Short mmCIF file of C-alpha atoms and ligand atoms in Angstrom, two decimals:
data_model
loop_
_atom_site.label_atom_id
_atom_site.label_comp_id
_atom_site.label_asym_id
_atom_site.label_seq_id
_atom_site.Cartn_x
_atom_site.Cartn_y
_atom_site.Cartn_z
CA MET A 1 -22.55 57.14 -47.50
CA GLY A 2 -20.71 58.99 -44.73
CA PRO A 3 -21.45 62.39 -43.24
CA THR A 4 -22.75 65.24 -45.37
CA VAL A 5 -20.06 67.86 -45.84
CA ALA A 6 -20.36 71.50 -46.95
CA ILE A 7 -17.10 72.80 -48.40
CA ILE A 8 -16.87 76.56 -48.77
CA GLY A 9 -14.61 77.60 -51.64
CA ALA A 10 -13.27 75.82 -54.73
CA GLY A 11 -9.64 76.92 -54.71
CA PHE A 12 -6.70 74.67 -53.85
CA GLY A 13 -8.16 73.91 -50.40
CA GLY A 14 -11.75 73.19 -51.38
CA LEU A 15 -10.72 71.07 -54.35
CA CYS A 16 -8.25 69.08 -52.26
CA MET A 17 -10.97 68.34 -49.69
CA ALA A 18 -13.45 67.37 -52.40
CA ILE A 19 -10.94 65.10 -54.14
CA GLN A 20 -10.08 63.24 -50.94
CA LEU A 21 -13.75 62.77 -50.05
CA HIS A 22 -14.36 61.49 -53.56
CA ARG A 23 -11.40 59.13 -53.34
CA ALA A 24 -12.69 57.82 -50.00
CA GLY A 25 -16.03 57.04 -51.61
CA ILE A 26 -17.85 59.78 -49.69
CA GLY A 27 -20.08 61.38 -52.28
CA SER A 28 -22.27 63.35 -49.87
CA PHE A 29 -20.50 66.69 -50.18
CA THR A 30 -21.31 70.02 -51.79
CA VAL A 31 -18.77 72.68 -52.70
CA PHE A 32 -20.12 76.23 -52.51
CA GLU A 33 -18.20 78.69 -54.65
CA LYS A 34 -19.09 82.35 -54.90
CA GLY A 35 -17.11 82.84 -58.11
CA ASP A 36 -18.11 81.68 -61.56
CA ASP A 37 -15.48 78.94 -61.74
CA VAL A 38 -13.04 76.93 -59.66
CA GLY A 39 -9.53 78.20 -58.89
CA GLY A 40 -9.87 80.62 -55.96
CA THR A 41 -6.99 83.06 -55.93
CA TRP A 42 -5.84 81.72 -59.31
CA ARG A 43 -9.20 82.63 -60.80
CA ASP A 44 -9.24 86.08 -59.20
CA ASN A 45 -5.69 87.28 -59.84
CA THR A 46 -5.44 87.81 -63.57
CA TYR A 47 -3.18 90.88 -63.52
CA PRO A 48 -0.44 90.93 -66.17
CA GLY A 49 2.54 88.90 -65.00
CA ALA A 50 0.54 86.96 -62.38
CA GLY A 51 2.21 83.73 -61.43
CA CYS A 52 3.52 81.76 -58.52
CA ASP A 53 6.91 82.34 -56.93
CA ILE A 54 7.01 78.77 -55.63
CA PRO A 55 7.91 76.24 -58.35
CA SER A 56 4.80 74.42 -59.52
CA HIS A 57 6.29 70.97 -59.12
CA LEU A 58 5.95 71.74 -55.42
CA TYR A 59 3.01 74.16 -55.64
CA SER A 60 0.62 71.39 -56.74
CA PHE A 61 -0.98 68.34 -55.16
CA SER A 62 1.44 65.60 -54.15
CA PHE A 63 -1.09 63.01 -55.35
CA GLU A 64 -1.72 64.76 -58.66
CA ARG A 65 1.64 65.38 -60.21
CA TYR A 66 1.71 67.04 -63.55
CA SER A 67 4.40 66.57 -66.12
CA SER A 68 3.25 69.33 -68.45
CA TRP A 69 4.39 72.41 -66.55
CA THR A 70 6.00 74.53 -69.22
CA ARG A 71 8.39 76.26 -66.85
CA ARG A 72 9.69 76.17 -63.34
CA TYR A 73 7.46 79.06 -62.25
CA PRO A 74 4.42 78.94 -64.53
CA GLY A 75 2.01 81.83 -64.91
CA GLN A 76 -1.50 82.12 -63.54
CA PRO A 77 -3.29 80.66 -66.62
CA GLU A 78 -1.31 77.42 -66.33
CA ILE A 79 -1.95 77.05 -62.60
CA LEU A 80 -5.64 77.77 -63.10
CA GLY A 81 -5.67 75.20 -65.92
CA TYR A 82 -4.15 72.63 -63.56
CA LEU A 83 -6.91 73.20 -60.99
CA GLU A 84 -9.60 73.01 -63.68
CA GLU A 85 -8.12 69.72 -64.87
CA CYS A 86 -8.19 68.37 -61.32
CA ALA A 87 -11.87 69.32 -60.96
CA ASP A 88 -12.65 67.56 -64.26
CA LYS A 89 -10.52 64.50 -63.65
CA TYR A 90 -12.27 63.70 -60.35
CA GLY A 91 -15.72 64.52 -61.75
CA LEU A 92 -16.22 67.27 -59.17
CA ARG A 93 -18.10 69.74 -61.35
CA SER A 94 -21.50 68.26 -60.58
CA ARG A 95 -20.84 68.75 -56.87
CA ILE A 96 -19.69 72.36 -57.14
CA ARG A 97 -22.31 75.09 -56.93
CA LEU A 98 -20.82 78.08 -58.69
CA ASN A 99 -22.00 81.66 -58.15
CA THR A 100 -23.28 80.59 -54.74
CA GLU A 101 -22.03 82.41 -51.69
CA VAL A 102 -22.35 81.00 -48.19
CA VAL A 103 -23.67 83.85 -46.07
CA SER A 104 -24.02 82.04 -42.77
CA ALA A 105 -23.64 78.74 -41.00
CA ALA A 106 -25.30 78.10 -37.67
CA TYR A 107 -24.87 75.01 -35.53
CA ASP A 108 -28.19 73.48 -34.51
CA GLU A 109 -27.52 71.82 -31.18
CA THR A 110 -30.75 69.83 -31.18
CA LEU A 111 -29.96 68.24 -34.50
CA GLY A 112 -26.18 68.24 -34.07
CA ARG A 113 -25.92 69.62 -37.60
CA TRP A 114 -25.07 72.84 -39.38
CA ARG A 115 -27.66 75.05 -41.06
CA VAL A 116 -25.84 76.49 -44.03
CA ARG A 117 -27.42 79.47 -45.80
CA ALA A 118 -26.22 80.28 -49.26
CA ALA A 119 -27.18 83.03 -51.68
CA ASP A 120 -27.35 82.97 -55.43
CA VAL A 121 -24.82 85.69 -56.30
CA ALA A 122 -26.77 87.02 -59.29
CA GLU A 123 -30.24 87.07 -57.80
CA GLY A 124 -29.54 87.21 -54.09
CA ARG A 125 -32.04 84.40 -53.47
CA GLU A 126 -31.11 82.52 -50.29
CA SER A 127 -31.70 78.91 -49.35
CA GLU A 128 -30.79 76.77 -46.35
CA GLU A 129 -29.51 73.22 -46.13
CA LEU A 130 -28.41 70.94 -43.34
CA PHE A 131 -24.91 69.43 -43.19
CA ASP A 132 -23.11 67.30 -40.62
CA VAL A 133 -19.76 68.95 -41.26
CA VAL A 134 -18.64 72.35 -42.56
CA VAL A 135 -15.18 72.83 -44.04
CA SER A 136 -14.13 76.40 -44.73
CA ALA A 137 -11.66 76.68 -47.59
CA VAL A 138 -11.89 80.40 -48.22
CA GLY A 139 -8.17 81.08 -47.78
CA GLN A 140 -6.39 84.09 -46.35
CA LEU A 141 -5.92 86.19 -49.47
CA ASN A 142 -9.37 86.39 -51.00
CA ARG A 143 -10.65 89.85 -50.05
CA PRO A 144 -8.83 92.78 -51.63
CA HIS A 145 -7.68 95.54 -49.32
CA LEU A 146 -8.32 99.02 -50.69
CA PRO A 147 -6.56 101.66 -48.62
CA GLU A 148 -8.46 104.56 -47.11
CA ILE A 149 -6.78 107.38 -48.95
CA PRO A 150 -8.83 110.60 -49.01
CA GLY A 151 -10.32 111.49 -52.39
CA MET A 152 -10.13 108.02 -53.96
CA SER A 153 -13.56 108.33 -55.55
CA SER A 154 -12.67 111.71 -57.09
CA PHE A 155 -10.10 110.22 -59.47
CA ALA A 156 -11.11 110.99 -63.08
CA GLY A 157 -9.63 107.87 -64.69
CA PRO A 158 -9.98 104.14 -64.15
CA SER A 159 -8.69 102.65 -60.92
CA PHE A 160 -8.78 99.06 -59.75
CA HIS A 161 -7.20 96.56 -57.36
CA SER A 162 -4.56 94.10 -58.58
CA ALA A 163 -6.87 91.17 -57.78
CA ARG A 164 -9.73 92.74 -59.75
CA TRP A 165 -7.80 93.69 -62.86
CA ASP A 166 -9.86 95.66 -65.35
CA HIS A 167 -8.91 94.06 -68.66
CA SER A 168 -11.06 96.54 -70.57
CA GLN A 169 -8.42 99.20 -69.83
CA ASP A 170 -5.57 99.42 -72.29
CA LEU A 171 -2.63 100.96 -70.43
CA THR A 172 -0.47 101.28 -73.54
CA GLY A 173 1.22 104.66 -73.66
CA ARG A 174 -0.68 105.97 -70.64
CA ARG A 175 0.49 107.44 -67.35
CA VAL A 176 -0.04 104.78 -64.72
CA ALA A 177 0.30 104.90 -60.94
CA VAL A 178 0.84 101.66 -59.05
CA ILE A 179 0.39 101.92 -55.29
CA GLY A 180 2.18 99.19 -53.32
CA THR A 181 5.36 97.16 -53.83
CA GLY A 182 4.51 93.70 -52.45
CA SER A 183 4.61 90.40 -54.34
CA SER A 184 1.63 91.27 -56.57
CA ALA A 185 3.09 94.67 -57.49
CA ALA A 186 6.49 93.11 -58.18
CA GLN A 187 4.89 90.80 -60.73
CA LEU A 188 2.65 93.31 -62.46
CA ILE A 189 5.06 96.26 -62.58
CA PRO A 190 7.40 94.81 -65.28
CA PRO A 191 4.67 94.26 -67.92
CA VAL A 192 2.89 97.49 -66.99
CA ALA A 193 6.16 99.46 -67.19
CA GLU A 194 6.74 98.04 -70.65
CA ALA A 195 3.31 99.06 -71.90
CA ALA A 196 2.85 102.39 -70.10
CA GLY A 197 4.05 105.76 -71.34
CA HIS A 198 5.08 106.57 -67.79
CA LEU A 199 4.78 104.62 -64.55
CA ASP A 200 4.93 105.98 -61.02
CA VAL A 201 5.48 103.27 -58.41
CA PHE A 202 4.40 104.45 -54.97
CA GLN A 203 6.47 102.64 -52.36
CA ARG A 204 5.70 103.03 -48.67
CA THR A 205 8.12 100.40 -47.40
CA PRO A 206 10.81 98.65 -49.46
CA ASN A 207 10.71 94.86 -49.54
CA TRP A 208 13.56 92.40 -49.47
CA VAL A 209 13.77 90.85 -52.93
CA ILE A 210 15.58 87.66 -53.94
CA PRO A 211 15.98 86.32 -57.49
CA LYS A 212 13.47 83.98 -59.07
CA PRO A 213 15.52 81.46 -61.06
CA ASP A 214 12.84 80.85 -63.65
CA ALA A 215 13.45 78.74 -66.75
CA ALA A 216 11.35 77.02 -69.36
CA PHE A 217 11.30 73.22 -69.42
CA ASN A 218 12.20 72.14 -72.93
CA ARG A 219 10.49 69.19 -74.59
CA ALA A 220 13.19 66.79 -73.45
CA ALA A 221 12.81 67.80 -69.80
CA ARG A 222 9.04 67.47 -70.01
CA ALA A 223 9.41 64.07 -71.66
CA VAL A 224 11.63 62.93 -68.80
CA PHE A 225 9.09 64.14 -66.24
CA HIS A 226 6.35 62.39 -68.17
CA HIS A 227 7.99 59.04 -68.86
CA LEU A 228 9.99 58.78 -65.64
CA PRO A 229 7.49 60.05 -63.05
CA PHE A 230 9.89 59.43 -60.19
CA THR A 231 11.96 62.38 -61.53
CA GLN A 232 9.05 64.69 -60.67
CA ARG A 233 9.03 63.29 -57.16
CA VAL A 234 12.77 63.79 -56.81
CA TYR A 235 12.59 67.34 -58.18
CA ARG A 236 9.68 68.19 -55.90
CA GLU A 237 11.52 66.80 -52.90
CA TRP A 238 14.59 68.82 -53.76
CA ILE A 239 12.64 72.12 -53.94
CA TYR A 240 10.87 71.24 -50.70
CA ARG A 241 14.07 70.45 -48.84
CA TYR A 242 15.77 73.61 -50.08
CA ALA A 243 12.84 75.76 -48.92
CA GLU A 244 12.70 74.02 -45.58
CA GLY A 245 16.41 73.75 -44.96
CA THR A 246 17.42 77.23 -46.04
CA LEU A 247 14.48 79.63 -46.08
CA TYR A 248 12.76 78.39 -42.95
CA ARG A 249 16.03 78.50 -41.02
CA ALA A 250 16.43 82.13 -42.09
CA LEU A 251 12.97 83.09 -40.84
CA ALA A 252 13.66 81.33 -37.55
CA GLY A 253 16.87 83.34 -37.04
CA GLY A 254 19.07 80.36 -37.92
CA TRP A 255 22.30 79.90 -39.80
CA SER A 256 20.96 81.00 -43.20
CA THR A 257 19.65 84.44 -42.17
CA GLY A 258 22.88 86.16 -43.16
CA LEU A 259 23.07 84.19 -46.40
CA LEU A 260 19.56 85.14 -47.41
CA ARG A 261 20.21 88.80 -46.61
CA LYS A 262 23.41 88.72 -48.63
CA ARG A 263 21.59 87.10 -51.53
CA ALA A 264 18.99 89.88 -51.49
CA LEU A 265 21.59 92.65 -51.22
CA ASP A 266 23.68 91.12 -54.03
CA HIS A 267 20.55 90.95 -56.16
CA LEU A 268 19.81 94.61 -55.47
CA HIS A 269 23.37 95.67 -56.26
CA ALA A 270 23.52 93.61 -59.43
CA GLN A 271 20.24 94.91 -60.79
CA VAL A 272 20.13 98.52 -59.58
CA PRO A 273 23.31 100.46 -60.45
CA ASP A 274 21.98 103.88 -59.37
CA PRO A 275 22.96 104.39 -55.69
CA GLU A 276 20.11 106.81 -55.04
CA LEU A 277 17.49 104.35 -56.26
CA ARG A 278 19.28 101.53 -54.47
CA ALA A 279 19.06 103.43 -51.20
CA LYS A 280 15.32 103.87 -51.68
CA LEU A 281 14.93 100.15 -52.26
CA THR A 282 17.00 98.99 -49.30
CA PRO A 283 14.87 97.75 -46.40
CA ASP A 284 15.79 98.74 -42.83
CA TYR A 285 14.18 95.77 -41.07
CA PRO A 286 15.29 92.13 -40.80
CA ILE A 287 14.82 89.99 -43.88
CA GLY A 288 11.69 87.84 -43.74
CA CYS A 289 9.83 90.14 -41.34
CA LYS A 290 7.54 90.96 -44.28
CA ARG A 291 6.97 88.37 -47.02
CA VAL A 292 10.17 88.25 -49.10
CA VAL A 293 9.50 89.12 -52.74
CA ILE A 294 10.87 86.51 -55.14
CA ASP A 295 11.31 88.12 -58.52
CA SER A 296 14.03 88.83 -61.06
CA ALA A 297 12.15 91.29 -63.27
CA PHE A 298 11.01 93.77 -60.62
CA TYR A 299 14.23 95.76 -60.06
CA PRO A 300 15.10 96.02 -63.78
CA ALA A 301 11.60 97.44 -64.37
CA LEU A 302 12.20 100.09 -61.69
CA THR A 303 15.41 101.21 -63.43
CA ARG A 304 13.60 101.97 -66.71
CA GLN A 305 13.61 105.51 -68.06
CA ASN A 306 9.81 105.70 -67.94
CA VAL A 307 9.54 104.55 -64.31
CA ASP A 308 9.83 106.59 -61.11
CA VAL A 309 9.87 105.12 -57.63
CA VAL A 310 8.02 107.62 -55.48
CA THR A 311 8.58 107.41 -51.75
CA ASP A 312 6.93 110.69 -50.79
CA ARG A 313 3.93 110.09 -48.57
CA ILE A 314 0.59 109.97 -50.39
CA VAL A 315 -1.69 112.71 -49.09
CA ARG A 316 -4.78 112.20 -51.21
CA ILE A 317 -6.07 111.11 -54.57
CA VAL A 318 -7.18 113.99 -56.77
CA PRO A 319 -9.06 113.88 -60.10
CA GLU A 320 -5.82 114.21 -62.07
CA GLY A 321 -3.70 111.73 -60.11
CA VAL A 322 -1.96 111.13 -56.80
CA GLU A 323 -1.07 114.02 -54.52
CA THR A 324 1.97 113.48 -52.31
CA GLU A 325 3.52 115.75 -49.73
CA THR A 326 5.69 117.22 -52.52
CA GLY A 327 3.06 117.72 -55.22
CA ILE A 328 0.69 116.06 -57.66
CA ARG A 329 1.84 113.11 -59.81
CA GLU A 330 -0.53 113.01 -62.76
CA ALA A 331 -1.98 109.66 -63.78
CA ASP A 332 -4.47 108.30 -66.32
CA ALA A 333 -5.01 105.09 -64.34
CA ILE A 334 -4.33 103.91 -60.79
CA VAL A 335 -3.62 100.32 -59.78
CA TYR A 336 -4.01 99.49 -56.11
CA ALA A 337 -1.59 96.63 -55.44
CA THR A 338 -2.36 97.09 -51.78
CA GLY A 339 -2.85 93.53 -50.60
CA PHE A 340 -5.68 91.73 -48.87
CA LEU A 341 -7.78 91.79 -45.71
CA THR A 342 -5.76 88.95 -44.29
CA THR A 343 -6.50 88.95 -40.59
CA GLU A 344 -10.30 88.93 -40.89
CA PHE A 345 -10.69 85.20 -41.30
CA LEU A 346 -13.97 83.88 -42.72
CA VAL A 347 -15.41 87.40 -43.11
CA PRO A 348 -18.12 88.27 -44.19
CA MET A 349 -19.74 84.93 -43.33
CA GLU A 350 -21.69 84.78 -40.09
CA ILE A 351 -20.70 81.59 -38.27
CA ALA A 352 -22.53 80.68 -35.08
CA GLY A 353 -21.53 77.70 -32.95
CA ARG A 354 -22.96 76.23 -29.79
CA GLN A 355 -25.25 78.54 -27.78
CA GLY A 356 -25.24 80.92 -30.72
CA ARG A 357 -21.63 81.98 -30.10
CA ARG A 358 -20.44 84.10 -33.01
CA LEU A 359 -17.08 83.10 -34.41
CA HIS A 360 -16.15 86.72 -35.00
CA ASP A 361 -16.84 87.56 -31.35
CA GLU A 362 -14.68 84.65 -30.23
CA TRP A 363 -11.96 86.01 -32.48
CA LYS A 364 -12.22 89.68 -31.50
CA ASP A 365 -8.61 89.66 -30.21
CA GLY A 366 -7.33 87.73 -33.21
CA ALA A 367 -8.29 84.57 -35.04
CA GLU A 368 -6.98 81.31 -33.59
CA ALA A 369 -7.66 77.64 -34.06
CA TYR A 370 -6.29 74.37 -32.76
CA LEU A 371 -3.74 73.25 -35.39
CA GLY A 372 -5.28 76.08 -37.43
CA ILE A 373 -8.15 73.67 -38.05
CA ALA A 374 -10.63 73.45 -35.14
CA VAL A 375 -12.25 75.99 -32.81
CA PRO A 376 -13.75 75.32 -29.35
CA ASN A 377 -17.54 75.63 -29.30
CA PHE A 378 -17.80 75.03 -33.02
CA PRO A 379 -18.40 71.28 -33.38
CA ASN A 380 -17.69 69.68 -36.74
CA LEU A 381 -16.39 72.95 -38.18
CA PHE A 382 -12.97 72.58 -39.80
CA LEU A 383 -10.76 75.19 -41.40
CA LEU A 384 -8.32 74.86 -44.27
CA TYR A 385 -5.54 77.47 -44.49
CA GLY A 386 -6.90 78.82 -41.21
CA PRO A 387 -5.18 80.97 -38.55
CA ASN A 388 -1.41 80.44 -38.14
CA THR A 389 -1.01 78.10 -41.08
CA ASN A 390 0.41 80.47 -43.69
CA LEU A 391 4.03 79.92 -44.72
CA GLY A 392 6.58 82.56 -45.54
CA HIS A 393 8.90 80.04 -47.17
CA ASN A 394 7.24 76.95 -48.65
CA SER A 395 4.19 75.72 -50.53
CA ILE A 396 0.81 76.31 -48.90
CA VAL A 397 -0.47 73.27 -50.80
CA PHE A 398 1.64 71.13 -48.45
CA MET A 399 -0.16 72.59 -45.43
CA ILE A 400 -3.57 72.17 -47.07
CA GLU A 401 -2.86 68.49 -47.72
CA CYS A 402 -1.91 67.99 -44.05
CA GLN A 403 -5.16 69.65 -42.98
CA VAL A 404 -7.30 67.66 -45.37
CA ARG A 405 -5.73 64.40 -44.22
CA TYR A 406 -6.44 65.41 -40.61
CA ILE A 407 -10.08 66.23 -41.35
CA MET A 408 -10.47 62.95 -43.24
CA GLY A 409 -9.22 61.28 -40.04
CA CYS A 410 -11.89 63.11 -38.03
CA LEU A 411 -14.78 61.87 -40.18
CA PRO A 412 -14.89 58.25 -38.91
CA GLN A 413 -14.59 59.53 -35.33
CA LEU A 414 -17.46 61.99 -35.61
CA THR A 415 -19.54 59.42 -37.47
CA GLU A 416 -19.09 56.97 -34.65
CA ARG A 417 -19.16 59.26 -31.62
CA GLY A 418 -21.20 62.23 -32.78
CA PRO A 419 -20.17 65.85 -33.38
CA MET A 420 -16.65 66.59 -32.17
CA GLU A 421 -15.41 69.82 -30.70
CA VAL A 422 -11.89 70.68 -29.66
CA ARG A 423 -11.52 70.96 -25.88
CA PRO A 424 -10.65 74.44 -24.51
CA GLU A 425 -7.70 72.87 -22.60
CA ALA A 426 -6.27 71.54 -25.87
CA MET A 427 -6.70 74.98 -27.40
CA ASP A 428 -4.92 76.62 -24.43
CA THR A 429 -1.99 74.24 -24.70
CA TRP A 430 -1.84 74.86 -28.42
CA ARG A 431 -1.91 78.65 -27.96
CA ARG A 432 0.94 78.55 -25.44
CA ALA A 433 3.08 76.35 -27.69
CA LEU A 434 2.39 78.64 -30.64
CA ASP A 435 3.35 81.73 -28.65
CA ARG A 436 6.59 80.13 -27.53
CA ALA A 437 7.50 79.12 -31.07
CA MET A 438 6.54 82.54 -32.39
CA ASP A 439 9.13 84.20 -30.13
CA HIS A 440 11.88 82.81 -32.36
CA MET A 441 10.42 84.06 -35.60
CA VAL A 442 11.50 87.15 -37.48
CA TRP A 443 7.89 88.31 -38.04
CA GLN A 444 7.87 89.67 -34.50
CA ALA A 445 10.61 92.14 -35.40
CA GLY A 446 9.67 95.76 -35.86
CA CYS A 447 7.89 95.79 -39.19
CA ALA A 448 4.27 96.01 -40.29
CA SER A 449 3.04 93.09 -42.35
CA TRP A 450 -0.11 91.31 -43.42
CA TYR A 451 0.84 88.50 -41.04
CA LYS A 452 -0.19 90.56 -38.00
CA ASN A 453 -3.51 91.94 -36.80
CA ALA A 454 -4.03 95.49 -35.58
CA ALA A 455 -2.88 94.53 -32.08
CA GLY A 456 0.40 93.19 -33.47
CA ARG A 457 -0.40 89.50 -32.96
CA VAL A 458 0.83 87.21 -35.75
CA THR A 459 -2.44 85.51 -36.67
CA ASN A 460 -1.51 84.21 -40.08
CA ASN A 461 1.79 82.37 -40.00
CA TRP A 462 2.87 78.95 -38.87
CA PRO A 463 6.03 79.36 -36.75
CA GLY A 464 7.28 75.79 -36.96
CA SER A 465 8.79 73.76 -39.75
CA THR A 466 6.49 72.02 -42.21
CA PRO A 467 7.69 68.51 -41.20
CA LEU A 468 6.62 69.38 -37.65
CA TYR A 469 3.19 70.48 -38.87
CA ARG A 470 2.87 67.25 -40.83
CA ARG A 471 3.69 65.27 -37.70
CA LEU A 472 1.23 67.20 -35.54
CA THR A 473 -1.59 66.74 -38.03
CA ARG A 474 -0.86 63.10 -38.91
CA GLU A 475 -4.06 61.98 -37.19
CA PRO A 476 -6.58 63.51 -34.81
CA ARG A 477 -6.00 62.79 -31.16
CA PRO A 478 -9.41 61.85 -29.68
CA ALA A 479 -8.33 63.16 -26.24
CA ALA A 480 -8.16 66.67 -27.67
CA PHE A 481 -11.86 66.59 -28.54
CA ARG A 482 -15.19 66.35 -26.79
CA PHE A 483 -17.69 64.13 -28.58
CA ALA A 484 -21.48 64.33 -28.39
CA ARG A 485 -21.69 60.61 -27.69
O1 N01 B 501 0.03 92.48 -50.91
P1 N01 B 501 1.04 92.97 -49.75
P2 N01 B 501 0.34 91.64 -52.23
N1 N01 B 501 -0.44 103.57 -49.04
O2 N01 B 501 0.18 93.13 -48.55
C1 N01 B 501 1.20 98.83 -49.82
C2 N01 B 501 0.78 86.40 -51.88
N2 N01 B 501 1.16 86.48 -53.27
O3 N01 B 501 -0.96 91.49 -52.95
O4 N01 B 501 4.52 97.46 -46.97
C3 N01 B 501 0.64 103.13 -49.66
O5 N01 B 501 2.21 92.11 -49.66
C4 N01 B 501 2.01 98.09 -48.81
O6 N01 B 501 2.95 98.96 -48.21
P3 N01 B 501 3.56 98.58 -46.75
C5 N01 B 501 2.04 86.52 -51.04
O7 N01 B 501 1.94 85.71 -49.91
C6 N01 B 501 1.81 85.42 -53.73
O8 N01 B 501 1.46 92.20 -52.97
O9 N01 B 501 2.38 98.16 -45.91
N3 N01 B 501 0.96 101.83 -49.80
C7 N01 B 501 2.63 97.01 -49.69
O10 N01 B 501 3.72 97.49 -50.41
C8 N01 B 501 2.00 87.97 -50.70
O11 N01 B 501 2.76 88.30 -49.58
C9 N01 B 501 2.24 85.42 -55.00
O12 N01 B 501 4.19 99.84 -46.28
C10 N01 B 501 0.10 100.95 -49.27
C11 N01 B 501 1.49 96.70 -50.66
O13 N01 B 501 0.62 97.82 -50.64
C12 N01 B 501 0.52 88.19 -50.53
O14 N01 B 501 -0.07 87.46 -51.58
C13 N01 B 501 2.03 86.52 -55.82
C14 N01 B 501 -1.06 101.35 -48.59
C15 N01 B 501 0.70 95.48 -50.25
O15 N01 B 501 1.53 94.37 -50.28
C16 N01 B 501 0.07 89.62 -50.62
O16 N01 B 501 0.79 90.26 -51.67
C17 N01 B 501 1.37 87.60 -55.32
C18 N01 B 501 -1.32 102.72 -48.48
N4 N01 B 501 -2.39 103.18 -47.83
C19 N01 B 501 0.93 87.58 -54.04
N5 N01 B 501 -1.70 100.23 -48.17
C20 N01 B 501 2.94 84.21 -55.45
O17 N01 B 501 3.69 84.28 -56.39
C21 N01 B 501 -0.96 99.18 -48.57
N6 N01 B 501 0.13 99.63 -49.23
C22 N01 B 501 2.74 82.94 -54.68
#
């Protein structure tokens, strides 16, 4: 049988956890998913042009390789299809409760179990169940951030966030305003620019942009991947090593920083001939401080006749469009490509650990977790893609697999010795090591980014290499935990 496990979320993380439990013969798990299907961010982000800027041969499970990727960087429908296939292949559907949102989880010290309350999204009806273990797999990029710009509700036309695309709106021939120029905006701007009559792109801070060397896999290439599966492994390994060897070194201030910067500047110069526009698009902070945009269609879209890059400060939204410090830019529709509430981990769930301690109180100065996975005073609670586990350079699926393997290693220990809770001393040591490693990373440089909380602490990113993270999470160290028995 094994312990009962509540998994919150059915994206990459939740599915990975469920698959590994299933493979280990532990059937006593339930996946709670507030959406109407599996897929997480790949279900939510359906904006035109949505896709992944990490090649899918790497951005997929190592144990579930897929020879049918149609291109190096497939679009959102293909990635979502892959996750749906995984859910079907492992017979997970019957264990996934869709349209069911976990509202709270409270640790019952007498029972040594978690009381998980979940609500039916349509009817709001709540019910409670007991679980031995709770695994949060809600991710870091699941709650859209809408800016607080005065007058937003006064806008006369449709407006929506990139992660909540309103497909009922036909933007063909219309005047569109896109606010934001991050990775989501960079992907949606090219198709929107093509359809729109006019597009205003409101840029607050330019991003560093490097090319995305996309290409379709022809039938022969796919046949090779299919019939000679080791070629997929080799290709995956090659992408991984490139990301680790070159991009990570650049973020850590190593030998490739200058190369990466040059690559971005060359890309800008090659794609944007107009010096005035080029100046607007040239960042003044170190490369990698904010997430580098990987896209080859973004700059060409900005050079189109029907596109303006507006850098004047936005003052307010008015019924007819966007008012900046130099006047009103009229718009029929506004797209907020303004990112996510990234530093509020596990919000809005109420999580209470031993002695009723609220997780959000513990985290008032910034979310933190041992290995990004475990939190003192919260026995048998494990996090996937938790604090300080995001990558600026490689596939998050790699990190999720490390975390799932670690949690799978915890299960026999907590079954044998009772609920396990990371020791505060282990957490302190971890925090100090993290702070030391963070000192070398470019994210600390003077830029604002979604990696940092309001106090300027980098709560989202992992400062080490991914091989190091794999080593650290290879298996749980019992000495780092206190057990009930
Ligand atoms: O969000 P962002 P995103 N007025 O936070 C601007 C992942 N992702 O959705 O830089 C005006 O990066 C803000 O301006 P500034 C990836 O990890 C992956 O684009 O703060 N502008 C910025 O330009 C990525 O990093 C893929 O000055 C305002 C933008 O909005 C993460 O998701 C694809 C504003 C927000 O950019 C988030 O990307 C897409 C305001 N009040 C996304 N508030 C892959 O391919 C915010 N902005 C894997």
